[in-house]
mmCIF file of N, CA and C in Angstrom:
data_model
loop_
_atom_site.group_PDB
_atom_site.id
_atom_site.type_symbol
_atom_site.label_atom_id
_atom_site.label_comp_id
_atom_site.label_asym_id
_atom_site.label_seq_id
_atom_site.Cartn_x
_atom_site.Cartn_y
_atom_site.Cartn_z
ATOM 1 N N UNK A 226 1.019 -1.413 0.136
ATOM 2 C CA UNK A 226 0.207 -0.293 0.116
ATOM 3 C C UNK A 226 0.958 1.267 -0.331
ATOM 4 N N UNK A 227 0.339 2.185 -0.886
ATOM 5 C CA UNK A 227 1.303 3.377 -0.895
ATOM 6 C C UNK A 227 0.370 4.780 0.228
ATOM 7 N N UNK A 228 1.327 5.535 1.036
ATOM 8 C CA UNK A 228 0.677 6.260 1.675
ATOM 9 C C UNK A 228 0.670 7.647 0.836
ATOM 10 N N UNK A 229 -0.096 8.325 0.789
ATOM 11 C CA UNK A 229 -0.357 9.686 -0.176
ATOM 12 C C UNK A 229 -0.323 10.653 1.226
ATOM 13 N N UNK A 230 0.782 11.783 0.912
ATOM 14 C CA UNK A 230 0.533 12.952 1.597
ATOM 15 C C UNK A 230 -0.543 14.051 1.169
ATOM 16 N N UNK A 231 -1.207 14.718 1.471
ATOM 17 C CA UNK A 231 -2.018 15.474 1.190
ATOM 18 C C UNK A 231 -1.386 16.780 0.478
ATOM 19 N N UNK A 232 -0.983 17.438 -0.386
ATOM 20 C CA UNK A 232 -0.570 18.603 -1.170
ATOM 21 C C UNK A 232 -1.506 19.641 -1.197
ATOM 22 N N UNK A 233 -0.984 20.743 -0.319
ATOM 23 C CA UNK A 233 -1.591 21.808 -0.452
ATOM 24 C C UNK A 233 -0.998 22.783 -1.690
ATOM 25 N N UNK A 234 -1.605 23.658 -2.260
ATOM 26 C CA UNK A 234 -1.017 24.253 -3.335
ATOM 27 C C UNK A 234 -0.732 25.462 -2.599
ATOM 28 N N UNK A 235 0.434 26.676 -2.482
ATOM 29 C CA UNK A 235 0.650 27.497 -1.838
ATOM 30 C C UNK A 235 0.899 28.770 -2.992
ATOM 31 N N UNK A 236 -0.035 29.490 -3.004
ATOM 32 C CA UNK A 236 -0.192 30.546 -3.843
ATOM 33 C C UNK A 236 0.931 32.044 -3.512
ATOM 34 N N UNK A 237 1.386 32.162 -2.432
ATOM 35 C CA UNK A 237 2.350 33.227 -1.818
ATOM 36 C C UNK A 237 2.725 32.864 -0.215
ATOM 37 N N UNK A 238 3.499 33.731 0.089
ATOM 38 C CA UNK A 238 4.538 33.261 1.422
ATOM 39 C C UNK A 238 4.774 34.579 1.497
ATOM 40 N N UNK A 239 4.315 35.092 3.128
ATOM 41 C CA UNK A 239 4.881 36.586 3.450
ATOM 42 C C UNK A 239 5.110 35.848 4.788
ATOM 43 N N UNK A 240 6.374 36.793 5.203
ATOM 44 C CA UNK A 240 7.049 36.808 6.600
ATOM 45 C C UNK A 240 6.605 38.235 7.563
ATOM 46 N N UNK A 241 6.194 38.223 8.424
ATOM 47 C CA UNK A 241 6.012 39.311 9.324
ATOM 48 C C UNK A 241 7.098 39.540 10.390
ATOM 49 N N UNK A 242 7.917 40.475 10.175
ATOM 50 C CA UNK A 242 9.104 40.660 11.036
ATOM 51 C C UNK A 242 8.810 41.465 12.299
ATOM 52 N N UNK A 243 9.265 40.840 12.958
ATOM 53 C CA UNK A 243 8.752 41.494 14.300
ATOM 54 C C UNK A 243 7.828 40.843 15.183
ATOM 55 N N UNK A 244 7.192 39.941 14.671
ATOM 56 C CA UNK A 244 6.144 38.813 15.077
ATOM 57 C C UNK A 244 6.431 37.628 15.738
ATOM 58 N N UNK A 245 6.016 37.283 16.527
ATOM 59 C CA UNK A 245 5.916 35.968 16.966
ATOM 60 C C UNK A 245 4.868 34.987 17.106
ATOM 61 N N UNK A 246 4.805 33.847 16.924
ATOM 62 C CA UNK A 246 3.567 33.111 16.455
ATOM 63 C C UNK A 246 2.755 33.188 18.060
ATOM 64 N N UNK A 247 3.328 33.368 18.974
ATOM 65 C CA UNK A 247 2.778 33.357 20.448
ATOM 66 C C UNK A 247 2.361 34.775 20.534
ATOM 67 N N UNK A 248 2.576 36.075 19.683
ATOM 68 C CA UNK A 248 2.214 37.031 19.838
ATOM 69 C C UNK A 248 0.226 37.318 19.457
ATOM 70 N N UNK A 249 0.047 38.169 21.069
ATOM 71 C CA UNK A 249 -1.714 38.344 21.082
ATOM 72 C C UNK A 249 -2.105 38.743 19.649
ATOM 73 N N UNK A 250 -1.491 39.758 18.706
ATOM 74 C CA UNK A 250 -1.949 40.071 17.966
ATOM 75 C C UNK A 250 -1.996 39.624 16.421
ATOM 76 N N UNK A 251 -1.156 38.789 16.703
ATOM 77 C CA UNK A 251 -0.870 37.534 15.436
ATOM 78 C C UNK A 251 -1.691 36.271 15.630
ATOM 79 N N UNK A 252 -2.093 36.039 17.154
ATOM 80 C CA UNK A 252 -3.190 34.791 17.272
ATOM 81 C C UNK A 252 -4.325 35.533 16.894
ATOM 82 N N UNK A 253 -4.610 36.800 16.984
ATOM 83 C CA UNK A 253 -6.205 37.359 17.058
ATOM 84 C C UNK A 253 -6.169 37.533 15.738
ATOM 85 N N UNK A 254 -5.521 37.525 14.796
ATOM 86 C CA UNK A 254 -5.415 37.166 13.246
ATOM 87 C C UNK A 254 -5.816 35.864 12.773
ATOM 88 N N UNK A 255 -4.823 35.121 13.253
ATOM 89 C CA UNK A 255 -5.049 33.755 12.721
ATOM 90 C C UNK A 255 -6.415 32.933 13.242
ATOM 91 N N UNK A 256 -6.827 33.549 14.655
ATOM 92 C CA UNK A 256 -7.946 33.209 14.959
ATOM 93 C C UNK A 256 -9.317 33.567 14.086
ATOM 94 N N UNK A 257 -9.290 35.249 13.646
ATOM 95 C CA UNK A 257 -10.263 35.738 12.504
ATOM 96 C C UNK A 257 -10.308 34.879 11.258
ATOM 97 N N UNK A 258 -9.109 34.783 11.358
ATOM 98 C CA UNK A 258 -9.230 34.355 9.346
ATOM 99 C C UNK A 258 -9.587 32.769 9.473
ATOM 100 N N UNK A 259 -9.219 31.861 10.608
ATOM 101 C CA UNK A 259 -10.131 30.602 10.714
ATOM 102 C C UNK A 259 -11.512 30.774 10.820
ATOM 103 N N UNK A 260 -11.851 31.608 11.659
ATOM 104 C CA UNK A 260 -13.518 31.849 11.277
ATOM 105 C C UNK A 260 -14.203 32.424 10.650
ATOM 106 N N UNK A 261 -13.503 33.291 9.615
ATOM 107 C CA UNK A 261 -14.143 33.477 8.297
ATOM 108 C C UNK A 261 -13.570 32.465 7.360
ATOM 109 N N UNK A 262 -12.680 32.137 6.898
ATOM 110 C CA UNK A 262 -11.800 31.137 5.676
ATOM 111 C C UNK A 262 -11.725 29.704 5.693
ATOM 112 N N UNK A 263 -11.937 29.316 7.283
ATOM 113 C CA UNK A 263 -11.647 27.943 7.408
ATOM 114 C C UNK A 263 -10.153 27.368 7.785
ATOM 115 N N UNK A 264 -9.186 28.539 8.057
ATOM 116 C CA UNK A 264 -7.959 28.145 8.005
ATOM 117 C C UNK A 264 -7.241 27.412 7.034
ATOM 118 N N UNK A 265 -7.206 28.342 5.721
ATOM 119 C CA UNK A 265 -6.231 27.785 4.690
ATOM 120 C C UNK A 265 -4.643 28.674 4.889
ATOM 121 N N UNK A 266 -4.256 28.620 5.907
ATOM 122 C CA UNK A 266 -3.284 28.991 5.695
ATOM 123 C C UNK A 266 -2.276 27.882 6.871
ATOM 124 N N UNK A 267 -0.962 28.449 6.855
ATOM 125 C CA UNK A 267 0.312 27.647 7.279
ATOM 126 C C UNK A 267 0.702 28.517 7.929
ATOM 127 N N UNK A 268 1.135 28.693 9.174
ATOM 128 C CA UNK A 268 2.244 29.185 10.038
ATOM 129 C C UNK A 268 3.683 28.638 10.296
ATOM 130 N N UNK A 269 4.765 29.033 10.236
ATOM 131 C CA UNK A 269 6.242 28.502 10.618
ATOM 132 C C UNK A 269 6.940 29.950 11.250
ATOM 133 N N UNK A 270 8.175 29.324 11.350
ATOM 134 C CA UNK A 270 9.078 30.335 12.188
ATOM 135 C C UNK A 270 9.898 30.442 10.987
ATOM 136 N N UNK A 271 9.735 31.905 10.886
ATOM 137 C CA UNK A 271 10.741 32.699 9.818
ATOM 138 C C UNK A 271 12.120 33.115 10.199
ATOM 139 N N UNK A 272 12.948 33.933 9.460
ATOM 140 C CA UNK A 272 14.201 34.190 9.406
ATOM 141 C C UNK A 272 13.936 35.419 10.353
ATOM 142 N N UNK A 273 13.492 36.309 10.325
ATOM 143 C CA UNK A 273 12.915 37.707 10.821
ATOM 144 C C UNK A 273 11.625 38.004 11.935
ATOM 145 N N UNK A 274 10.838 36.742 11.847
ATOM 146 C CA UNK A 274 9.558 36.937 12.273
ATOM 147 C C UNK A 274 8.404 35.612 11.927
ATOM 148 N N UNK A 275 7.507 35.671 11.910
ATOM 149 C CA UNK A 275 6.438 34.786 11.699
ATOM 150 C C UNK A 275 6.270 34.879 10.229
ATOM 151 N N UNK A 276 6.290 33.422 9.237
ATOM 152 C CA UNK A 276 6.187 33.020 8.055
ATOM 153 C C UNK A 276 4.786 32.245 7.490
ATOM 154 N N UNK A 277 4.121 33.310 7.181
ATOM 155 C CA UNK A 277 2.776 32.599 6.880
ATOM 156 C C UNK A 277 2.420 32.222 5.359
ATOM 157 N N UNK A 278 1.909 30.739 4.978
ATOM 158 C CA UNK A 278 2.071 30.359 3.429
ATOM 159 C C UNK A 278 0.173 30.642 3.340
ATOM 160 N N UNK A 279 -0.083 30.774 1.908
ATOM 161 C CA UNK A 279 -1.294 31.288 1.839
ATOM 162 C C UNK A 279 -1.790 30.450 0.495
ATOM 163 N N UNK A 280 -3.039 29.905 0.729
ATOM 164 C CA UNK A 280 -3.411 28.941 -0.538
ATOM 165 C C UNK A 280 -4.226 29.959 -1.482
ATOM 166 N N UNK A 281 -4.629 30.969 -1.071
ATOM 167 C CA UNK A 281 -5.513 31.967 -1.882
ATOM 168 C C UNK A 281 -4.517 33.117 -1.923
ATOM 169 N N UNK A 282 -5.159 33.799 -3.220
ATOM 170 C CA UNK A 282 -4.234 35.225 -3.740
ATOM 171 C C UNK A 282 -4.917 36.156 -2.958
ATOM 172 N N UNK A 283 -6.095 36.012 -2.770
ATOM 173 C CA UNK A 283 -7.036 36.924 -1.735
ATOM 174 C C UNK A 283 -6.867 37.090 -0.241
ATOM 175 N N UNK A 284 -6.441 35.896 0.238
ATOM 176 C CA UNK A 284 -6.272 35.672 1.723
ATOM 177 C C UNK A 284 -4.612 36.898 1.737
ATOM 178 N N UNK A 285 -3.884 36.240 0.545
ATOM 179 C CA UNK A 285 -2.547 36.898 1.182
ATOM 180 C C UNK A 285 -2.522 38.402 1.229
ATOM 181 N N UNK A 286 -3.405 39.108 0.072
ATOM 182 C CA UNK A 286 -3.520 40.494 -0.199
ATOM 183 C C UNK A 286 -4.313 41.188 1.079
ATOM 184 N N UNK A 287 -4.888 40.746 1.833
ATOM 185 C CA UNK A 287 -5.901 40.682 2.999
ATOM 186 C C UNK A 287 -4.525 41.123 4.019
ATOM 187 N N UNK A 288 -4.395 39.911 4.225
ATOM 188 C CA UNK A 288 -2.799 40.205 5.768
ATOM 189 C C UNK A 288 -1.544 40.888 5.375
ATOM 190 N N UNK A 289 -1.427 41.152 3.752
ATOM 191 C CA UNK A 289 -0.347 42.241 3.869
ATOM 192 C C UNK A 289 -0.809 43.531 3.850
ATOM 193 N N UNK A 290 -1.959 43.806 3.531
ATOM 194 C CA UNK A 290 -2.623 45.045 3.812
ATOM 195 C C UNK A 290 -3.149 45.237 5.675
ATOM 196 N N UNK A 291 -3.703 44.326 5.869
ATOM 197 C CA UNK A 291 -3.422 44.659 7.363
ATOM 198 C C UNK A 291 -2.308 44.788 8.240
ATOM 199 N N UNK A 292 -1.275 43.981 7.669
ATOM 200 C CA UNK A 292 0.089 44.250 8.085
ATOM 201 C C UNK A 292 0.717 45.440 8.014
ATOM 202 N N UNK A 293 0.271 46.207 7.036
ATOM 203 C CA UNK A 293 0.664 47.361 7.003
ATOM 204 C C UNK A 293 -0.053 48.442 7.659
ATOM 205 N N UNK A 294 -1.463 48.263 7.615
ATOM 206 C CA UNK A 294 -2.193 49.335 8.872
ATOM 207 C C UNK A 294 -1.458 48.980 10.017
ATOM 208 N N UNK A 295 -0.976 47.721 10.607
ATOM 209 C CA UNK A 295 -0.592 47.404 11.845
ATOM 210 C C UNK A 295 0.933 48.343 11.762
ATOM 211 N N UNK A 296 1.336 48.261 11.137
ATOM 212 C CA UNK A 296 3.162 48.847 11.273
ATOM 213 C C UNK A 296 2.742 50.710 11.054
ATOM 214 N N UNK A 297 1.928 51.150 10.361
ATOM 215 C CA UNK A 297 1.544 52.797 10.420
ATOM 216 C C UNK A 297 1.076 52.863 11.295
ATOM 217 N N UNK A 298 0.313 52.264 12.138
ATOM 218 C CA UNK A 298 -0.265 52.179 13.342
ATOM 219 C C UNK A 298 1.010 52.613 14.492
ATOM 220 N N UNK A 299 1.733 51.595 14.558
ATOM 221 C CA UNK A 299 2.885 51.278 15.669
ATOM 222 C C UNK A 299 3.763 52.234 15.316
ATOM 223 N N UNK A 300 3.989 52.973 14.321
ATOM 224 C CA UNK A 300 4.869 54.274 13.940
ATOM 225 C C UNK A 300 4.496 55.351 14.526
ATOM 226 N N UNK A 301 3.055 55.226 14.500
ATOM 227 C CA UNK A 301 2.162 56.479 14.819
ATOM 228 C C UNK A 301 2.153 56.666 16.376
ATOM 229 N N UNK A 302 2.383 55.329 17.108
ATOM 230 C CA UNK A 302 2.191 55.336 18.875
ATOM 231 C C UNK A 302 3.734 55.743 19.067
ATOM 232 N N UNK A 303 4.293 55.310 18.550
ATOM 233 C CA UNK A 303 5.612 55.363 19.084
ATOM 234 C C UNK A 303 6.103 57.146 18.755
ATOM 235 N N UNK A 304 5.507 57.835 17.666
ATOM 236 C CA UNK A 304 6.191 59.147 17.286
ATOM 237 C C UNK A 304 5.363 60.651 18.614
#
């Protein structure tokens, strides 16, 4: 018998610098994504932060926009 592995199509990968998989903000993003989309992402540790692999282009664009607005908000709070 041959064992088969489930192959997921990866559309793109984003790495969120400065975030850890245990970060409360990141956990909230993942929880929101899973309730809305059914969890079509994979999370791993990257070189500078959390690496997220996406199965859909729209999910990747949404996460990228969310991260950019969060970075802008952090900069405005620091200034």
